[in-house]
Amino acid sequence: MIEVIDLKRNFKSGDTTVHAVNGISFSVPDGQFASIVGQSGSGKSTLLTLLGALDKPTSGSIVVDGQDVTKMHDHKLIGYRGRKIGFVFQNYNLVPNLTALENVMLPMEFAHMPRARRKARAAELLEQVGLSADQQDRKPGKLSGGQQQRVAIARALANKPKLILADEPTGNLDSKTGKMIFDLLHDLAKTENTTIITVTHDLSISGKTDVTFTLHDGALVKT
Amino acid sequence: MNGITRGIRNAFRNVTRTTALVLILGLSLGLALAMLVANQAVSDKIASVKSSVGNTVSISPAGARGFDGGGTALTETQLAKVDALAHVKSVSESLSDRLTTDDTNLQSAVEAGDLGQRFSQRSGQGFSIEGGGPMGGPSNSSSDTGAPTVARTFTPPVTVNGTTDPTNLSSGTQGGGTFTLKDGKVFAGDSTENVALIGSTLAEKNNLSVGSTFTAYGTTVTVVGIFDAGNTFSNNQVIMPLATVQKLSDQVGSITSATATVDSVENVSSTTTAVKSALGSAADVTNDAEKAEEAIKPLQNIQSIALYSLIGAVAAGAIIIFMTMIMIVRERRREIGVIKAIGASNVKVAGQFMAEAVTLTTLAAVIGIVIGVAAANPITKMLVDNSTSSATSQTMGGPGGRAVRGAFGGVQSSVTNITASVGWDIILYGFGAAILIAIIGSGIASLFIAKISPAEVMRVE
């Protein structure tokens, strides 16, 4: 269960204060696939940044498995992000000079998993997302957008996280590939019992998730 | 794969940039290495020159040098002031005199020859025999005063040296050479006995051996040792205790030369000044260290140039690698954000970048060592040649230039004879410096890494 309570994130812009996230509260049960929609500047990405513990809120709480993430020290957050959260980004964000396999092994290395185990798991995950052995040894530049996003999904799953946060995961893909990636995420949410929260402005995707949150000017306007 | 392996691989992500960087950094390290070698070679030469000139100060009565010149003998009271000066370890004193046929039965082992006859006739001004004119030296010329013409024969005198330092036989003696005791033993420095060490040719000429006696100043003196100095002049001398010579020659308390031993070569110059100050115009005070200082001045300039160039080259290398790492970190902000977002700590990310910097500098160090080894000797020689030729032309151009060259040409030619060699220790220093540069360069860059937020990954470009 992930629970967001009265979450706020303000930014200073000159003399004015921008309320990027303005008192949002919601909860998502384990294994559910949730989407956050809204116009550009509505605070979707800021909310995702806070949920992923990449940034700290001005106030409010994010409770994951009964633990308030906003109260954690920075060094604890490193471990938390590595073990409890998986990220999937719109532009994949793979490390360019590492192969697909090495990219997937990376979070497991930071979680101190033995090399042999992480290699086996990375190969297994890449196979699960549909990358052949040959493709696994290619660097991101030699893979298509869809294949790179599959590698990113495999990387996000590497440490069996409780929560996967996806920022416009289909934004850079054509509609066919985008649908395939969405289906992949949807299936993984069910098979791995992982909570997935995705930010999207693709209404065809948001309509298929278990729950959809609509943001407007930093506030939750519809669930 | 771990952070170190990733760092090593990252060093080759941009081959063109890596090649350019390694070459520039290699040149910088090569220059640093060459300057380190030059600095060391010059330092060794300076130390060698300094140690070769010794740490002594020579003191003689003003105007006197051996039996040349004139002046008034120094006194033991005056030399006691020298002995009390700071940095003076000891003072050895000597009194030189000549034994004539009137006060010794020794026969000189040196024949007068043409030179001796000429020197005897020209040893002073205004000499004539008693009744013929002022005293001062022999004369065989007739004069307008009506003095009788005297036909003179000249025999080189036997030199006697009284010393307080008989263990150093060359101390206070004339003629130079390497003095070695062939037979017998030396007397004590403070002895007052009528004993003597005599030169081997003098002993041979007079059929003397250890235990024999001869007459000096009308007194019987016992031979306790025979020395060999390796040359005819020095072997025609007698060495006796200072107090004995002072007593027998009726010169109690007189000193004709002294040598002050200073605690270190570095203090010779200041001690010379102190001795001059203590004795005033009564003494001539000299040391070889001052001449050596003149000769090594160009080397000290080279040492400074090499040191500053070394610091400059190392600083340039550090700046190059630092700027490069800053550029790389700025380029990879998003990648750093990604790595942090998926669980890497600042230390792990910094370690990865440090490994990259060390890889780059190690490659540059290899090139730098090749350049340094090849360039060290030519650069050192060029610096020495330019610097010493400039210094020599300045010296020769001024007053006394000929004298400087004549007296000290040997040392000057010696100081230019420098060979810079690159040993393993220097190579290890080079590698050490390269690693240090990498650690400093990437260490500062890691401060920037620490400031990069994992939220950077969400930045839209």
XYZ file of C-alpha atoms in Angstrom:
684
model
C 0.000 0.000 0.000
C 1.228 3.463 -0.900
C -0.425 6.331 0.899
C 0.004 10.008 0.070
C -1.163 12.462 2.739
C -1.617 16.205 2.126
C 1.513 16.384 -0.009
C 2.809 19.826 -0.964
C 5.776 20.988 -2.984
C 6.383 24.687 -3.435
C 9.019 26.405 -5.554
C 10.168 29.983 -5.361
C 10.066 31.848 -8.640
C 11.253 35.381 -7.982
C 8.907 36.887 -5.434
C 6.124 34.403 -6.055
C 5.662 30.899 -4.733
C 4.583 28.213 -7.185
C 2.506 25.427 -5.650
C 3.592 22.594 -7.966
C 1.884 20.008 -5.766
C -0.779 21.460 -3.577
C -2.144 19.232 -0.813
C -2.608 15.958 -2.631
C -3.852 12.883 -0.776
C -4.570 9.426 -2.202
C -3.702 5.783 -1.715
C -2.955 2.887 -4.042
C -3.234 -0.743 -2.840
C -0.461 -3.253 -3.635
C -0.468 -4.690 -7.150
C -2.653 -1.967 -8.625
C -1.865 -0.072 -11.827
C -2.565 3.635 -11.359
C -2.240 6.477 -13.804
C -1.816 10.192 -13.194
C -3.100 12.450 -15.940
C -3.246 16.163 -16.418
C -2.170 18.955 -18.654
C 1.416 20.121 -18.964
C 2.405 21.997 -15.795
C -0.319 20.345 -13.713
C 2.324 18.851 -11.361
C 2.344 15.234 -12.638
C 6.119 14.918 -12.936
C 6.718 16.770 -9.654
C 4.385 14.337 -7.912
C 6.220 11.399 -9.476
C 9.575 12.883 -8.357
C 8.244 13.066 -4.783
C 6.794 9.547 -4.906
C 10.179 8.260 -6.107
C 12.025 10.003 -3.249
C 14.066 11.905 -5.812
C 13.027 15.159 -4.169
C 11.646 16.128 -0.755
C 8.172 17.633 -0.306
C 7.591 20.989 1.364
C 5.103 19.206 3.651
C 2.972 16.103 3.853
C 3.827 12.418 3.948
C 4.341 9.480 1.626
C 3.921 6.201 3.440
C 5.096 3.014 1.746
C 4.616 -0.255 3.644
C 3.969 1.738 6.823
C 7.213 3.727 6.513
C 7.150 7.510 6.005
C 9.580 8.088 3.179
C 9.654 11.853 3.708
C 11.214 11.387 7.145
C 14.120 9.260 5.896
C 17.723 10.525 5.903
C 19.447 10.916 2.555
C 21.693 7.859 2.984
C 18.646 5.702 3.793
C 16.823 7.068 0.781
C 19.603 5.749 -1.484
C 18.886 2.186 -0.334
C 15.152 2.802 -0.386
C 15.209 3.966 -4.002
C 17.449 1.111 -5.028
C 15.424 -1.678 -3.415
C 11.830 -0.474 -3.178
C 11.361 1.596 -6.323
C 11.832 1.001 -10.026
C 11.870 3.834 -12.524
C 10.801 3.869 -16.167
C 11.384 7.117 -18.023
C 10.012 8.587 -21.213
C 13.483 8.779 -22.775
C 14.589 5.424 -21.298
C 17.670 6.861 -19.524
C 19.851 3.836 -20.106
C 23.605 4.164 -19.605
C 24.847 4.433 -23.188
C 28.167 2.588 -22.959
C 26.736 -0.413 -21.115
C 25.002 -3.295 -22.851
C 21.318 -4.018 -22.203
C 22.336 -6.817 -19.845
C 24.783 -4.560 -17.951
C 22.136 -1.836 -17.660
C 19.751 -4.281 -16.007
C 22.515 -5.565 -13.714
C 23.296 -2.038 -12.482
C 20.606 -1.645 -9.732
C 21.427 -5.133 -8.464
C 25.098 -4.171 -8.165
C 24.129 -1.164 -6.048
C 21.997 -3.516 -3.926
C 25.135 -5.674 -3.405
C 23.795 -8.766 -5.181
C 26.558 -11.250 -6.159
C 27.666 -10.904 -9.773
C 26.602 -14.360 -10.938
C 23.098 -13.933 -9.505
C 22.578 -10.503 -10.972
C 23.727 -11.642 -14.388
C 21.328 -14.578 -14.343
C 18.438 -12.420 -13.143
C 19.163 -9.697 -15.695
C 19.136 -12.268 -18.522
C 15.897 -13.728 -17.177
C 14.206 -10.322 -16.959
C 15.322 -9.304 -20.434
C 13.993 -12.531 -21.788
C 10.733 -11.861 -19.939
C 10.380 -8.442 -21.615
C 11.148 -9.991 -24.973
C 14.793 -9.274 -25.698
C 16.768 -12.037 -27.392
C 20.240 -13.088 -26.188
C 21.780 -11.241 -29.093
C 19.890 -8.048 -28.258
C 20.880 -8.337 -24.603
C 24.533 -7.805 -25.527
C 23.834 -4.675 -27.544
C 24.365 -1.176 -26.291
C 21.275 1.106 -26.177
C 22.309 2.924 -29.338
C 21.917 -0.340 -31.257
C 18.379 -0.967 -29.979
C 15.063 0.500 -31.134
C 13.030 2.824 -28.874
C 10.671 0.012 -27.927
C 13.551 -2.327 -27.152
C 15.245 0.340 -25.030
C 12.030 0.857 -23.081
C 11.834 -2.888 -22.497
C 15.372 -2.808 -21.128
C 14.322 0.102 -18.875
C 11.356 -1.926 -17.611
C 13.614 -4.921 -16.941
C 15.996 -2.618 -15.060
C 13.087 -1.229 -13.031
C 12.121 -4.765 -12.029
C 15.651 -5.883 -11.182
C 15.444 -5.591 -7.381
C 11.794 -6.755 -7.196
C 10.541 -3.308 -6.097
C 7.239 -2.629 -4.312
C 6.589 0.317 -6.599
C 7.347 1.127 -10.213
C 7.083 4.752 -11.241
C 6.793 5.395 -14.939
C 7.060 8.838 -16.474
C 5.338 8.902 -19.871
C 6.666 5.403 -20.678
C 5.082 5.399 -24.119
C 5.655 9.066 -24.898
C 8.518 8.469 -27.331
C 7.070 5.388 -28.953
C 4.679 4.851 -31.837
C 1.180 3.798 -30.851
C 1.705 0.118 -31.612
C 4.922 -0.128 -29.621
C 3.405 2.076 -26.937
C 0.512 -0.353 -26.552
C 2.929 -3.270 -26.306
C 4.900 -1.509 -23.568
C 1.684 -0.630 -21.712
C 0.521 -4.231 -21.905
C 3.883 -5.372 -20.634
C 3.685 -3.060 -17.626
C 0.095 -4.131 -16.988
C 1.006 -7.805 -17.053
C 3.992 -7.264 -14.782
C 1.849 -5.449 -12.245
C -0.294 -8.537 -11.994
C 2.376 -11.251 -12.194
C 4.968 -9.546 -9.934
C 2.335 -8.034 -7.585
C 4.033 -4.688 -8.066
C 2.263 -1.374 -7.719
C 2.708 0.734 -10.826
C 2.023 4.450 -10.998
C 2.419 5.988 -14.390
C 2.218 9.571 -15.509
C 0.651 9.933 -18.923
C -1.398 12.243 -21.044
C -2.405 9.352 -23.290
C -6.074 8.904 -22.374
C -6.212 5.524 -24.100
C -3.697 4.268 -21.548
C -5.233 5.964 -18.524
C -8.537 4.401 -19.353
C -7.096 0.928 -18.978
C -5.443 1.358 -15.571
C -7.070 0.257 -12.297
C -7.277 3.824 -11.058
C -6.660 7.238 -12.594
C -5.816 10.469 -10.782
C -6.372 13.740 -12.591
C -4.291 16.745 -11.595
C -4.992 20.396 -12.255
C -2.708 23.194 -11.039
C -1.055 20.866 -8.554
C -4.282 19.648 -7.000
C -6.114 16.375 -7.381
C -9.401 17.114 -9.100
C -10.689 13.665 -9.959
C -10.115 10.073 -8.961
C 31.226 -5.160 -13.710
C 31.713 -2.713 -10.906
C 32.317 1.012 -10.595
C 36.049 0.707 -11.258
C 35.530 -1.339 -14.429
C 32.845 1.086 -15.586
C 35.206 3.995 -14.893
C 37.966 2.372 -16.946
C 35.527 1.713 -19.807
C 34.145 5.219 -19.606
C 37.635 6.579 -20.252
C 37.295 5.283 -23.815
C 33.742 6.474 -24.534
C 35.017 9.358 -26.608
C 38.175 8.102 -28.298
C 39.055 11.411 -29.962
C 38.775 13.346 -26.740
C 40.637 10.680 -24.793
C 43.490 10.688 -27.323
C 43.808 14.465 -27.254
C 43.610 14.587 -23.478
C 46.150 11.809 -22.977
C 48.601 13.497 -25.355
C 48.289 16.916 -23.718
C 48.424 15.487 -20.222
C 51.318 13.244 -21.289
C 53.268 16.283 -22.494
C 52.569 18.033 -19.233
C 53.678 15.029 -17.174
C 56.692 14.501 -19.455
C 57.785 18.079 -18.861
C 57.221 17.640 -15.135
C 59.313 14.475 -15.157
C 62.106 16.088 -17.188
C 62.153 19.005 -14.779
C 62.163 16.654 -11.790
C 65.150 14.825 -13.276
C 66.920 18.116 -14.102
C 66.267 19.392 -10.604
C 67.634 16.228 -9.045
C 70.690 16.100 -11.315
C 71.524 19.729 -10.560
C 70.929 19.222 -6.825
C 73.279 16.237 -6.847
C 75.913 18.269 -8.677
C 75.588 21.170 -6.243
C 75.945 18.794 -3.308
C 78.930 17.153 -4.984
C 80.670 20.481 -5.630
C 79.972 21.666 -2.096
C 81.252 18.476 -0.540
C 84.372 18.538 -2.720
C 85.422 21.996 -1.570
C 85.215 21.087 2.089
C 84.153 23.036 5.111
C 87.278 24.893 6.100
C 88.302 28.532 6.330
C 91.962 29.430 5.750
C 93.506 32.188 7.861
C 96.910 33.755 7.321
C 98.577 36.997 8.398
C 97.518 39.901 6.210
C 99.866 40.123 3.271
C 101.503 36.755 3.844
C 101.066 33.551 1.912
C 103.543 30.833 2.791
C 106.962 32.473 2.412
C 105.686 35.043 -0.044
C 104.630 38.529 0.917
C 105.232 39.815 4.428
C 103.195 41.083 7.329
C 102.975 40.286 11.013
C 102.377 36.841 12.427
C 99.031 36.147 14.037
C 98.874 35.374 17.724
C 97.252 32.537 19.640
C 95.122 35.137 21.398
C 93.690 36.263 18.076
C 92.983 32.694 17.013
C 91.308 31.968 20.324
C 88.627 34.463 19.182
C 88.137 32.422 16.026
C 87.849 29.218 18.001
C 85.082 30.802 20.066
C 82.959 31.701 17.039
C 79.665 29.938 16.363
C 79.851 27.013 13.888
C 83.643 26.699 14.307
C 84.355 23.115 15.306
C 88.108 23.403 15.645
C 91.068 25.526 14.677
C 94.392 23.994 13.677
C 97.360 26.319 13.864
C 100.773 26.216 12.296
C 103.992 28.160 12.182
C 106.266 27.879 9.159
C 109.934 28.695 9.245
C 113.084 27.954 7.298
C 116.123 26.155 8.588
C 119.357 27.622 7.324
C 122.819 26.127 7.308
C 123.485 28.263 10.380
C 120.954 26.443 12.582
C 120.639 22.922 11.200
C 122.834 20.122 10.091
C 120.226 18.968 7.598
C 121.167 19.196 3.972
C 118.379 20.204 1.634
C 117.249 17.467 -0.718
C 116.380 20.042 -3.375
C 119.038 21.426 -5.671
C 118.847 25.169 -6.354
C 119.123 24.913 -10.130
C 118.532 27.892 -12.411
C 115.173 28.667 -10.864
C 116.455 28.588 -7.303
C 119.348 30.906 -8.192
C 117.029 33.345 -9.939
C 114.456 33.294 -7.163
C 117.126 33.847 -4.532
C 118.427 36.885 -6.397
C 114.938 38.302 -6.836
C 113.525 37.508 -3.438
C 112.834 41.035 -2.325
C 113.920 44.580 -2.947
C 116.976 46.561 -1.861
C 118.990 43.628 -0.566
C 122.704 43.790 -0.127
C 125.152 42.199 2.196
C 126.123 43.931 5.416
C 127.848 47.214 4.688
C 126.533 47.283 1.179
C 122.962 48.624 1.629
C 119.575 47.900 3.147
C 118.778 44.364 4.304
C 116.351 42.215 2.530
C 117.937 39.737 0.151
C 121.039 38.598 -1.553
C 122.853 40.617 -4.117
C 125.823 39.924 -6.309
C 125.919 43.195 -8.114
C 128.474 45.920 -7.618
C 127.034 49.235 -6.592
C 127.871 52.875 -6.876
C 128.317 53.026 -3.108
C 131.496 51.054 -3.384
C 130.180 47.920 -1.596
C 132.187 44.790 -2.296
C 130.940 42.356 -4.912
C 130.067 38.990 -3.361
C 129.758 35.779 -5.286
C 126.853 33.913 -3.672
C 125.763 30.326 -3.881
C 122.192 29.467 -2.990
C 120.811 26.267 -1.495
C 117.041 25.974 -1.126
C 116.224 26.008 2.571
C 114.591 23.199 4.499
C 111.114 24.241 5.544
C 109.975 23.460 9.068
C 106.315 23.497 9.998
C 105.006 23.516 13.504
C 101.461 22.211 13.754
C 98.748 21.448 16.254
C 97.171 18.957 13.845
C 99.778 16.322 13.035
C 97.101 13.791 12.029
C 96.431 16.009 9.020
C 99.950 16.250 7.680
C 99.039 18.598 4.864
C 97.748 21.145 7.356
C 100.020 24.161 7.374
C 102.648 22.584 5.155
C 103.826 23.994 1.853
C 103.686 22.452 -1.591
C 100.560 20.354 -1.381
C 100.271 16.651 -2.188
C 98.797 13.690 -0.433
C 100.679 13.178 2.764
C 101.033 9.617 4.000
C 103.045 8.365 6.925
C 105.524 5.808 5.589
C 107.202 4.897 8.855
C 106.997 5.684 12.568
C 104.178 7.597 14.187
C 102.856 11.121 14.543
C 103.370 13.176 17.682
C 100.537 14.581 19.796
C 99.038 17.884 18.689
C 99.884 19.551 21.988
C 103.372 18.013 22.270
C 106.263 20.205 23.394
C 108.922 17.551 22.769
C 111.812 18.005 20.351
C 110.471 15.508 17.840
C 109.852 15.677 14.115
C 108.352 14.017 11.080
C 110.534 14.456 8.018
C 109.909 14.106 4.322
C 111.144 10.966 2.649
C 113.626 12.640 0.279
C 115.032 14.771 3.102
C 115.421 11.627 5.232
C 117.150 9.855 2.363
C 119.485 12.784 1.681
C 120.549 12.915 5.349
C 120.486 9.153 5.993
C 117.802 9.563 8.634
C 115.322 6.965 9.846
C 112.873 6.721 12.738
C 114.849 7.179 15.952
C 117.673 9.171 14.283
C 118.459 12.695 15.411
C 119.372 15.919 13.678
C 120.069 19.471 14.742
C 117.617 22.326 14.354
C 117.974 25.738 15.935
C 121.041 24.336 17.655
C 118.931 21.703 19.408
C 118.882 17.944 18.919
C 115.602 16.750 17.434
C 114.504 13.097 17.211
C 112.844 11.707 14.078
C 109.583 9.934 15.071
C 108.168 9.412 11.595
C 108.826 9.708 7.881
C 106.156 10.891 5.467
C 105.731 10.939 1.722
C 103.731 13.690 0.015
C 104.315 12.459 -3.508
C 106.328 15.473 -4.634
C 109.892 16.668 -4.248
C 109.161 20.035 -2.657
C 106.837 18.704 0.055
C 109.204 15.839 0.844
C 111.939 18.352 1.698
C 110.077 19.508 4.824
C 110.139 18.901 8.543
C 106.989 18.795 10.622
C 107.229 19.404 14.340
C 104.885 20.263 17.201
C 103.796 23.913 17.038
C 104.899 24.668 20.578
C 108.352 23.200 19.883
C 108.883 25.307 16.739
C 107.605 28.425 18.522
C 110.036 27.817 21.390
C 113.100 26.836 19.315
C 112.632 29.623 16.753
C 111.990 32.169 19.464
C 108.476 32.942 18.147
C 106.363 31.934 21.130
C 102.670 32.616 20.482
C 103.173 33.279 16.734
C 101.042 31.654 14.062
C 101.641 31.925 10.299
C 98.587 30.025 9.192
C 95.447 28.510 10.661
C 92.554 26.454 9.390
C 89.133 26.743 10.987
C 86.858 23.747 10.462
C 83.190 24.724 10.206
C 80.327 22.464 11.286
C 78.742 22.365 7.791
C 79.404 23.530 4.263
C 76.311 25.743 4.442
C 77.891 27.766 7.284
C 81.283 28.293 5.655
C 80.353 31.595 4.069
C 78.851 33.139 7.215
C 81.707 31.847 9.345
C 84.245 33.378 6.939
C 82.543 36.720 7.423
C 82.597 36.250 11.195
C 86.324 35.394 11.152
C 87.086 38.461 9.030
C 85.153 40.545 11.490
C 86.941 39.010 14.484
C 90.454 39.473 13.076
C 89.930 42.691 11.181
C 92.801 43.847 8.973
C 95.314 41.602 10.728
C 94.460 38.547 8.647
C 93.643 37.376 5.172
C 90.677 35.009 5.363
C 89.673 32.821 2.432
C 87.660 29.726 1.666
C 87.021 27.612 -1.396
C 83.316 27.501 -0.666
C 82.889 31.110 -1.786
C 84.484 30.283 -5.097
C 82.331 27.187 -5.322
C 79.260 29.296 -4.579
C 80.109 31.508 -7.544
C 80.512 28.482 -9.754
C 77.269 26.856 -8.674
C 75.149 30.006 -8.891
C 74.076 29.146 -12.449
C 73.153 25.671 -11.221
C 71.046 27.155 -8.458
C 69.273 29.245 -11.089
C 68.618 26.091 -13.092
C 67.383 24.404 -9.951
C 64.889 27.220 -9.438
C 63.801 27.136 -13.084
C 63.382 23.365 -12.920
C 61.444 23.551 -9.671
C 59.064 26.240 -10.910
C 58.626 24.436 -14.217
C 57.933 21.222 -12.341
C 55.309 22.898 -10.179
C 53.849 24.599 -13.257
C 53.692 21.356 -15.227
C 52.088 19.438 -12.356
C 49.607 22.266 -11.797
C 48.837 22.355 -15.523
C 48.279 18.598 -15.475
C 45.993 18.863 -12.462
C 44.029 21.693 -14.101
C 43.751 19.743 -17.369
C 42.373 16.641 -15.682
C 40.181 18.711 -13.361
C 38.657 20.695 -16.213
C 38.177 17.529 -18.222
C 36.435 15.785 -15.358
C 34.232 18.825 -14.751
C 33.318 18.807 -18.442
C 32.568 15.082 -18.325
C 30.479 15.454 -15.162
C 28.477 18.281 -16.740
C 27.981 16.196 -19.859
C 26.732 13.241 -17.844
C 24.495 15.030 -15.364
C 21.480 13.042 -16.432
C 23.415 9.758 -16.371
C 24.639 10.553 -12.862
C 21.026 11.317 -11.913
C 19.914 7.950 -13.322
C 22.618 6.037 -11.451
C 21.725 7.832 -8.229
C 18.005 7.240 -8.823
C 18.532 3.495 -9.116
C 20.475 3.233 -5.893
C 24.065 4.458 -6.292
C 25.571 6.534 -3.505
C 27.698 9.637 -4.061
C 30.771 7.627 -3.070
C 30.073 4.969 -5.706
C 29.502 7.516 -8.444
C 32.602 9.499 -7.427
C 34.632 6.262 -7.327
C 33.563 5.482 -10.871
C 34.678 8.928 -12.065
C 37.906 8.643 -10.094
C 38.671 5.346 -11.823
C 38.062 7.095 -15.140
C 40.436 9.926 -14.204
C 43.099 7.498 -12.983
C 42.829 5.542 -16.246
C 43.287 8.708 -18.287
C 46.237 9.914 -16.221
C 47.871 6.476 -16.159
C 47.818 6.433 -19.955
C 49.154 9.984 -19.946
C 51.811 8.978 -17.403
C 53.080 6.243 -19.731
C 53.423 8.788 -22.525
C 54.836 11.325 -20.081
C 57.482 8.890 -18.864
C 58.556 8.150 -22.440
C 58.768 11.885 -23.144
C 60.465 12.554 -19.811
C 63.081 9.824 -20.283
C 63.845 11.047 -23.798
C 63.880 14.743 -22.959
C 65.393 14.854 -19.463
C 69.050 14.803 -20.485
C 68.803 17.192 -23.463
C 66.715 19.664 -21.460
C 69.115 19.521 -18.509
C 72.128 20.019 -20.774
C 70.436 22.871 -22.602
C 69.570 24.606 -19.322
C 73.093 24.097 -17.940
C 74.829 25.216 -21.151
C 72.693 28.331 -21.502
C 72.910 29.267 -17.875
C 76.630 28.650 -17.337
C 77.739 30.257 -20.615
C 75.733 33.322 -19.688
C 77.243 33.372 -16.206
C 80.786 32.838 -17.527
C 80.521 35.676 -20.026
C 79.301 37.949 -17.249
C 82.156 36.923 -14.966
C 84.819 37.244 -17.631
C 83.563 40.631 -18.627
C 84.088 42.175 -15.221
C 87.231 43.064 -13.330
C 89.184 40.058 -12.200
C 87.497 37.774 -14.660
C 90.779 36.257 -15.755
C 91.661 35.470 -12.182
C 88.341 33.774 -11.553
C 88.701 31.665 -14.642
C 92.268 30.738 -13.870
C 91.745 29.836 -10.270
C 88.437 28.178 -10.582
C 88.111 27.048 -14.156
C 88.305 23.432 -12.991
C 85.219 23.682 -10.846
C 83.369 25.628 -13.532
C 84.022 22.970 -16.119
C 83.063 20.370 -13.527
C 79.675 21.959 -12.813
C 78.685 21.911 -16.470
C 79.408 18.227 -16.661
C 75.944 17.050 -15.613
C 74.257 13.885 -16.732
C 70.590 13.539 -15.927
C 69.555 9.953 -15.500
C 66.033 8.645 -15.035
C 65.955 5.945 -12.393
C 63.092 3.775 -11.240
C 62.583 6.056 -8.289
C 61.945 8.966 -10.663
C 59.557 6.861 -12.742
C 57.691 5.897 -9.581
C 57.560 9.562 -8.579
C 56.125 10.300 -12.030
C 53.435 7.667 -11.628
C 52.762 8.839 -8.100
C 52.375 12.422 -9.309
C 50.030 11.277 -12.077
C 47.835 9.344 -9.649
C 47.868 12.303 -7.278
C 46.821 14.608 -10.112
C 43.996 12.200 -11.007
C 42.797 11.950 -7.426
C 42.910 15.717 -6.908
C 41.268 16.425 -10.273
C 38.511 13.874 -9.875
C 38.198 14.519 -6.145
C 37.204 18.114 -6.774
C 34.933 16.959 -9.600
C 33.249 14.553 -7.186
C 32.105 17.536 -5.137
C 30.105 18.561 -8.188
C 28.849 14.995 -8.524
C 27.576 15.080 -4.948
C 25.568 18.194 -5.767
C 23.774 16.564 -8.680
C 20.316 15.583 -7.533
C 18.802 12.255 -8.603
C 15.817 14.388 -9.695
C 18.092 15.457 -12.569
C 16.864 12.340 -14.267
C 13.436 13.975 -14.656
C 14.888 17.053 -16.353
C 13.490 17.509 -19.843
C 16.112 18.481 -22.416
